[in-house]
Amino acid sequence: MGVGDRCFSVMQIKIMRSKPHEEVGDRCYEEGMYEAAKLLYSNVSNFARLASTLVHLGEYQAAVDNSRKASSTRTWKEVCFACMDGQEFRFAQLCGLHIVIHADELEELMCYYQDRGYFEELILLLEAALGLERAHMGMFTELAILYSKFKPQKMLEHLELFWSRVNIPKVLRAAEQAHLWAELVFLYDKYEEYDNAVLTMMSHPTEAWKEGQFKDIITKVANVELCYRALQFYLDYKPLLINDLLLVLSPRLDHTWTVSFFSKDAMQHAAESRDAELAQKLLQWFLEEGKRECFAACLFTCYDLLRPDMVLELAWRHNLVDLAMPYFIQVMREYLSKVDKLDALESLRKQEEHVTEPAPLVFDFDGHE
């Protein structure tokens, strides 16, 4: 008779003496006699204790089956953690599905997985749990955060499907920390933080800007100043699409300001191009459109590209000589400065020509100096 048989015989004797089966089973469990405890717990249908005993015996499938019969969150957790420790992740997931549906148990379960580095397994568990009838916001939120850290390529799709079921402020922080700008814009939009959405797209256009999305959100911003910043952004980043942006923004823009904004940009472009003909045509256009202030500003922005005689003629024809007078004063000042420099150079040259040349040596007839 083996040791196990002798132990079991002792147990039978105790049972015959009317000792409670569970009490004896507990003593066997505490002393590590799991086979005996298994038989005793089975006999009294104590499924919770039986499940705990079975994981010690490595009988994980049976432990899961008895956890289901016990229908106790505590038992599910004990078996789940034991399966994880034994790296039986399939059984751990089966148990975990009965734990994650309890919002107050989710954090402990996630910590147990993450503390052991089982991030992939935790993601698989939460993915499998999303379809459960009792799935709650915490599950969708924590899965989104895990995606941001370990599987960023899956986060946007997850948000598009379940954005209404996540804690948006919490996921926003995770997306920002992970520098997931497109996901951040998506969340700002759904959370109705349109100003932040636009700022993010303009700050990170390569990752976050989408034409249709930008035009839709820019019309909803609270800060009108962002509309004007958007114009500059398009001029720098997408100049060929500026007309499309103007169409959607026109109800919110000050048209006088907008014209001035584009006039200033046109002047800057002309000045940087170093094209005298372009600068002249721009100056003439301002006059034709009656934009006197823009005409005056262009005289200085494109100062070195404009011919003074041409400016004088235009100013005289349009009765703007007074407006152009500061320009002519500057031209005259530069002209006189150049004349003064030329006079100084000429005086210096003449002085050098009149420097006394060394007198030649003169000798007498005796050959002496």
Coordinates of C-alpha atoms in Angstrom, one line a residue:
M1 CA 0.0 0.0 0.0
G2 CA 1.4 3.4 -1.0
V3 CA 1.6 6.5 1.1
G4 CA -1.3 8.0 -0.8
D5 CA -3.4 4.9 -0.1
R6 CA -2.5 4.9 3.5
C7 CA -3.5 8.6 3.8
F8 CA -6.8 7.9 2.1
S9 CA -7.4 4.9 4.5
V10 CA -6.9 7.3 7.4
M11 CA -9.3 9.7 5.8
Q12 CA -11.9 7.0 5.5
I13 CA -11.5 6.1 9.1
K14 CA -12.0 9.7 10.1
I15 CA -15.1 10.0 7.9
M16 CA -16.5 6.9 9.5
R17 CA -16.2 8.7 12.8
S18 CA -18.5 11.4 11.5
K19 CA -15.9 14.0 11.0
P20 CA -17.2 16.6 8.4
H21 CA -15.8 15.9 5.0
E22 CA -15.0 19.5 4.3
E23 CA -13.0 19.9 7.5
V24 CA -10.9 16.9 6.7
G25 CA -10.5 18.1 3.1
D26 CA -9.3 21.5 4.4
R27 CA -6.7 19.8 6.6
C28 CA -5.4 17.7 3.7
Y29 CA -5.3 20.8 1.5
E30 CA -3.3 22.7 4.1
E31 CA -0.9 19.8 4.4
G32 CA -0.4 19.5 0.7
M33 CA -2.2 16.2 0.3
Y34 CA -4.1 17.4 -2.8
E35 CA -5.2 14.0 -4.1
A36 CA -7.0 13.2 -0.9
A37 CA -8.4 16.7 -0.7
K38 CA -9.7 16.3 -4.3
L39 CA -11.6 13.2 -3.4
L40 CA -13.1 14.7 -0.3
Y41 CA -14.2 17.9 -2.0
S42 CA -15.6 16.0 -4.9
N43 CA -17.6 13.9 -2.4
V44 CA -19.3 16.9 -0.9
S45 CA -19.5 18.9 -4.2
N46 CA -17.4 21.8 -2.8
F47 CA -16.6 23.1 -6.3
A48 CA -14.7 26.2 -5.2
R49 CA -12.2 24.3 -3.0
L50 CA -12.1 21.5 -5.5
A51 CA -11.0 24.0 -8.2
S52 CA -8.3 25.3 -6.0
T53 CA -7.1 21.8 -5.3
L54 CA -7.1 20.9 -9.0
V55 CA -4.7 23.7 -10.0
H56 CA -2.2 22.4 -7.5
L57 CA -2.4 19.1 -9.3
G58 CA -1.9 20.7 -12.7
E59 CA -5.4 19.7 -13.8
Y60 CA -6.3 23.1 -15.3
Q61 CA -9.2 22.0 -17.5
A62 CA -10.9 20.4 -14.5
A63 CA -10.2 23.4 -12.4
V64 CA -11.9 25.7 -14.9
D65 CA -14.9 23.3 -15.1
N66 CA -15.3 23.3 -11.3
S67 CA -14.9 27.1 -11.2
R68 CA -17.8 27.4 -13.5
K69 CA -19.9 25.2 -11.2
A70 CA -18.7 27.3 -8.2
S71 CA -19.7 30.5 -9.9
S72 CA -17.6 32.6 -7.6
T73 CA -15.5 35.6 -8.7
R74 CA -13.0 34.7 -6.0
T75 CA -12.6 31.2 -7.4
W76 CA -12.3 32.5 -10.9
K77 CA -9.5 34.8 -9.8
E78 CA -7.6 32.1 -7.9
V79 CA -7.8 29.7 -10.8
C80 CA -7.0 32.4 -13.3
F81 CA -3.9 33.5 -11.4
A82 CA -2.7 29.9 -11.0
C83 CA -3.1 29.3 -14.7
M84 CA -1.1 32.4 -15.4
D85 CA 1.6 31.2 -13.1
G86 CA 1.7 27.9 -14.9
Q87 CA 1.7 29.8 -18.2
E88 CA -1.6 28.1 -19.2
F89 CA -2.8 31.2 -20.9
R90 CA -5.8 29.6 -22.7
F91 CA -7.3 28.5 -19.4
A92 CA -6.3 31.8 -17.8
Q93 CA -8.3 33.6 -20.5
L94 CA -11.4 31.4 -19.9
C95 CA -11.3 32.3 -16.3
G96 CA -10.5 36.0 -17.0
L97 CA -13.7 36.3 -19.1
H98 CA -15.6 35.8 -15.9
I99 CA -13.6 38.4 -14.0
V100 CA -13.3 41.4 -16.4
I101 CA -17.1 41.8 -16.5
H102 CA -16.8 43.1 -12.9
A103 CA -15.5 46.7 -13.2
D104 CA -14.1 46.6 -9.6
E105 CA -12.1 43.5 -10.4
L106 CA -10.6 44.6 -13.6
E107 CA -7.6 46.6 -12.2
E108 CA -6.3 43.8 -10.1
L109 CA -6.6 41.3 -13.0
M110 CA -4.7 43.7 -15.3
C111 CA -2.0 44.4 -12.8
Y112 CA -1.4 40.6 -12.4
Y113 CA -1.0 40.3 -16.1
Q114 CA 1.1 43.4 -16.6
D115 CA 3.4 42.8 -13.6
R116 CA 4.5 39.6 -15.2
G117 CA 4.9 41.1 -18.6
Y118 CA 2.0 39.3 -20.2
F119 CA 0.8 42.3 -22.3
E120 CA -0.1 40.3 -25.4
E121 CA -2.1 37.8 -23.4
L122 CA -4.0 40.6 -21.6
I123 CA -4.8 42.2 -24.9
L124 CA -6.2 38.9 -26.3
L125 CA -8.3 38.5 -23.1
L126 CA -9.8 42.0 -23.4
E127 CA -10.4 41.6 -27.2
A128 CA -12.3 38.3 -26.5
A129 CA -14.3 40.0 -23.7
L130 CA -15.6 42.9 -25.8
G131 CA -18.5 40.8 -27.2
L132 CA -19.7 39.8 -23.8
E133 CA -23.2 40.9 -22.8
R134 CA -21.8 42.5 -19.6
A135 CA -18.9 44.3 -21.3
H136 CA -18.5 47.7 -19.7
M137 CA -16.7 51.0 -20.4
G138 CA -13.6 50.0 -18.4
M139 CA -12.8 47.1 -20.7
F140 CA -13.0 49.2 -23.9
T141 CA -11.0 52.0 -22.2
E142 CA -8.2 49.8 -21.0
L143 CA -7.9 48.0 -24.3
A144 CA -7.6 51.4 -26.0
I145 CA -4.8 52.3 -23.7
L146 CA -3.0 49.0 -24.2
Y147 CA -3.2 49.5 -27.9
S148 CA -1.6 53.0 -27.6
K149 CA 1.4 51.4 -25.8
F150 CA 1.8 48.1 -27.5
K151 CA -0.2 48.0 -30.7
P152 CA -0.7 51.6 -31.9
Q153 CA -1.7 50.4 -35.4
K154 CA -4.9 48.9 -33.9
M155 CA -6.0 51.9 -31.8
L156 CA -7.7 54.1 -34.4
E157 CA -9.9 51.2 -35.7
H158 CA -10.8 50.4 -32.1
L159 CA -11.8 54.0 -31.4
E160 CA -13.8 54.3 -34.7
L161 CA -15.8 51.2 -33.6
F162 CA -16.2 51.9 -29.8
W163 CA -15.5 55.6 -29.2
S164 CA -18.8 56.0 -27.5
R165 CA -17.9 53.3 -25.0
V166 CA -14.5 54.5 -23.8
N167 CA -13.6 57.1 -21.2
I168 CA -12.4 59.7 -23.7
P169 CA -10.4 61.9 -21.3
K170 CA -8.4 58.9 -20.1
V171 CA -7.8 57.7 -23.6
L172 CA -6.9 61.2 -24.8
R173 CA -4.0 61.3 -22.3
A174 CA -2.8 57.9 -23.4
A175 CA -2.9 59.0 -27.1
E176 CA -1.0 62.2 -26.4
Q177 CA 1.7 60.4 -24.4
A178 CA 2.1 57.9 -27.2
H179 CA 2.2 60.7 -29.8
L180 CA -0.6 59.2 -31.7
W181 CA -1.8 62.5 -33.3
A182 CA -4.4 61.1 -35.7
E183 CA -6.1 59.2 -32.8
L184 CA -5.8 62.4 -30.7
V185 CA -7.6 64.4 -33.3
F186 CA -10.3 61.8 -33.6
L187 CA -10.9 61.8 -29.9
Y188 CA -10.9 65.6 -29.7
D189 CA -13.5 65.7 -32.4
K190 CA -15.8 63.2 -30.6
Y191 CA -15.3 65.0 -27.3
E192 CA -16.2 68.3 -29.0
E193 CA -12.9 69.9 -28.3
Y194 CA -12.7 71.3 -31.8
D195 CA -10.0 73.9 -31.0
N196 CA -7.6 71.3 -29.8
A197 CA -8.4 69.1 -32.7
V198 CA -7.5 71.9 -35.2
L199 CA -4.3 72.8 -33.3
T200 CA -3.2 69.2 -33.3
M201 CA -3.7 68.9 -37.0
M202 CA -1.8 72.1 -37.7
S203 CA 1.0 71.1 -35.4
H204 CA 1.4 67.6 -36.8
P205 CA 0.1 67.8 -40.4
T206 CA 2.0 64.8 -41.7
E207 CA 0.3 62.4 -39.3
A208 CA -2.9 64.1 -38.3
W209 CA -4.2 66.4 -41.2
K210 CA -7.0 65.2 -43.4
E211 CA -8.6 67.6 -45.8
G212 CA -12.3 66.7 -45.2
Q213 CA -11.9 66.3 -41.5
F214 CA -10.1 69.6 -41.2
K215 CA -12.7 71.6 -43.1
D216 CA -15.5 70.0 -41.1
I217 CA -13.9 70.8 -37.7
I218 CA -12.5 74.3 -38.5
T219 CA -16.1 75.5 -38.9
K220 CA -16.9 74.5 -35.3
V221 CA -14.0 76.1 -33.4
A222 CA -14.8 78.5 -30.6
N223 CA -11.8 80.7 -31.1
V224 CA -12.2 82.6 -34.4
E225 CA -8.4 83.4 -34.4
L226 CA -7.9 79.8 -35.3
C227 CA -9.6 80.4 -38.7
Y228 CA -7.0 83.0 -39.6
R229 CA -4.2 80.7 -38.4
A230 CA -5.7 78.0 -40.6
L231 CA -5.4 80.3 -43.6
Q232 CA -1.7 80.7 -42.9
F233 CA -1.4 77.0 -42.4
Y234 CA -2.9 76.3 -45.8
L235 CA -0.7 78.9 -47.5
D236 CA 2.4 77.2 -46.0
Y237 CA 1.3 73.5 -46.2
K238 CA -1.5 73.2 -48.9
P239 CA -1.6 76.4 -50.9
L240 CA -3.4 74.8 -53.8
L241 CA -6.4 74.1 -51.5
I242 CA -6.7 77.6 -50.0
N243 CA -9.8 78.4 -52.1
D244 CA -11.6 75.3 -50.7
L245 CA -10.8 76.5 -47.2
L246 CA -12.0 80.0 -47.9
L247 CA -15.4 78.7 -49.1
V248 CA -16.1 77.0 -45.7
L249 CA -14.6 79.8 -43.6
S250 CA -16.2 82.8 -45.4
P251 CA -19.2 83.1 -43.0
R252 CA -16.8 83.5 -40.1
L253 CA -14.1 85.7 -41.6
D254 CA -13.8 89.5 -41.5
H255 CA -13.5 90.1 -45.2
T256 CA -11.6 93.3 -44.9
W257 CA -9.1 91.6 -42.6
T258 CA -8.9 88.6 -44.9
V259 CA -8.1 90.8 -48.0
S260 CA -5.4 92.6 -46.0
F261 CA -4.0 89.2 -44.9
F262 CA -3.7 88.0 -48.4
S263 CA -2.4 91.4 -49.7
K264 CA 0.4 91.1 -47.1
D265 CA 1.2 87.6 -48.1
A266 CA 1.2 88.7 -51.8
M267 CA 3.6 91.5 -51.0
Q268 CA 5.9 89.1 -49.1
H269 CA 5.9 86.7 -51.9
A270 CA 6.8 89.4 -54.4
A271 CA 9.6 90.7 -52.3
E272 CA 11.1 87.2 -51.8
S273 CA 10.8 86.4 -55.5
R274 CA 13.1 89.3 -56.4
D275 CA 10.9 89.8 -59.5
A276 CA 10.7 93.6 -60.3
E277 CA 7.9 93.0 -62.9
L278 CA 5.8 91.1 -60.4
A279 CA 6.2 93.8 -57.8
Q280 CA 5.2 96.5 -60.2
K281 CA 2.1 94.6 -61.3
L282 CA 1.1 94.0 -57.7
L283 CA 1.4 97.7 -57.0
Q284 CA -0.7 98.6 -60.0
W285 CA -3.4 96.0 -58.9
F286 CA -3.6 97.6 -55.5
L287 CA -4.3 101.0 -57.2
E288 CA -6.9 99.4 -59.5
E289 CA -8.7 97.9 -56.5
G290 CA -8.6 101.1 -54.6
K291 CA -6.4 99.6 -51.8
R292 CA -4.5 102.8 -50.8
E293 CA -3.0 101.3 -47.6
C294 CA -1.8 98.2 -49.5
F295 CA -0.2 100.5 -52.1
A296 CA 1.7 102.4 -49.4
A297 CA 2.7 99.1 -47.6
C298 CA 4.0 97.6 -50.9
L299 CA 6.2 100.6 -51.5
F300 CA 8.3 99.6 -48.5
T301 CA 7.9 95.8 -48.7
C302 CA 9.1 95.7 -52.3
Y303 CA 11.2 98.9 -51.9
D304 CA 14.3 97.8 -53.8
L305 CA 12.4 96.2 -56.6
L306 CA 10.4 99.3 -57.7
R307 CA 11.6 102.1 -60.0
P308 CA 11.1 105.6 -58.3
D309 CA 10.1 107.1 -61.6
M310 CA 7.4 104.5 -62.1
V311 CA 6.2 105.0 -58.5
L312 CA 6.1 108.7 -59.0
E313 CA 4.0 108.4 -62.2
L314 CA 1.5 106.0 -60.5
A315 CA 1.2 108.2 -57.4
W316 CA 0.6 111.3 -59.6
R317 CA -2.0 109.7 -61.8
H318 CA -4.0 108.4 -58.8
N319 CA -3.5 111.5 -56.6
L320 CA -1.5 109.6 -54.1
V321 CA 1.7 111.7 -54.0
D322 CA 1.2 112.6 -50.3
L323 CA 0.7 108.9 -49.5
A324 CA 3.9 108.0 -51.4
M325 CA 5.9 110.9 -50.0
P326 CA 7.6 108.8 -47.2
Y327 CA 8.8 106.5 -50.0
F328 CA 10.3 109.4 -52.0
I329 CA 11.9 110.8 -48.9
Q330 CA 13.7 107.5 -48.3
V331 CA 14.7 107.3 -52.0
M332 CA 16.1 110.9 -51.8
R333 CA 18.0 110.0 -48.6
E334 CA 19.6 107.0 -50.2
Y335 CA 20.4 109.0 -53.3
L336 CA 22.0 111.8 -51.4
S337 CA 23.9 109.3 -49.3
K338 CA 25.3 107.6 -52.5
V339 CA 26.2 111.0 -53.9
D340 CA 28.0 112.0 -50.7
K341 CA 30.0 108.7 -50.9
L342 CA 30.9 109.4 -54.5
D343 CA 32.0 112.9 -53.6
A344 CA 34.2 111.6 -50.8
L345 CA 35.8 109.0 -53.1
E346 CA 36.4 111.6 -55.8
S347 CA 38.1 114.0 -53.2
L348 CA 40.2 111.2 -52.0
R349 CA 41.3 110.3 -55.5
K350 CA 42.3 113.9 -56.3
Q351 CA 44.2 114.1 -53.1
E352 CA 46.2 111.1 -54.1
E353 CA 47.0 112.6 -57.5
H354 CA 48.3 115.8 -56.0
V355 CA 50.7 114.2 -53.5
T356 CA 54.1 115.8 -54.0
E357 CA 56.4 113.6 -56.0
P358 CA 60.0 113.1 -54.6
A359 CA 62.4 115.8 -56.1
P360 CA 65.0 114.4 -58.5
L361 CA 68.7 114.4 -57.4
V362 CA 70.8 117.2 -59.0
F363 CA 74.6 116.8 -59.5
D364 CA 77.2 119.6 -60.1
F365 CA 79.8 119.4 -62.7
D366 CA 82.3 117.8 -60.3
G367 CA 80.1 114.9 -59.8
H368 CA 79.0 116.0 -56.3
E369 CA 75.4 116.4 -55.2

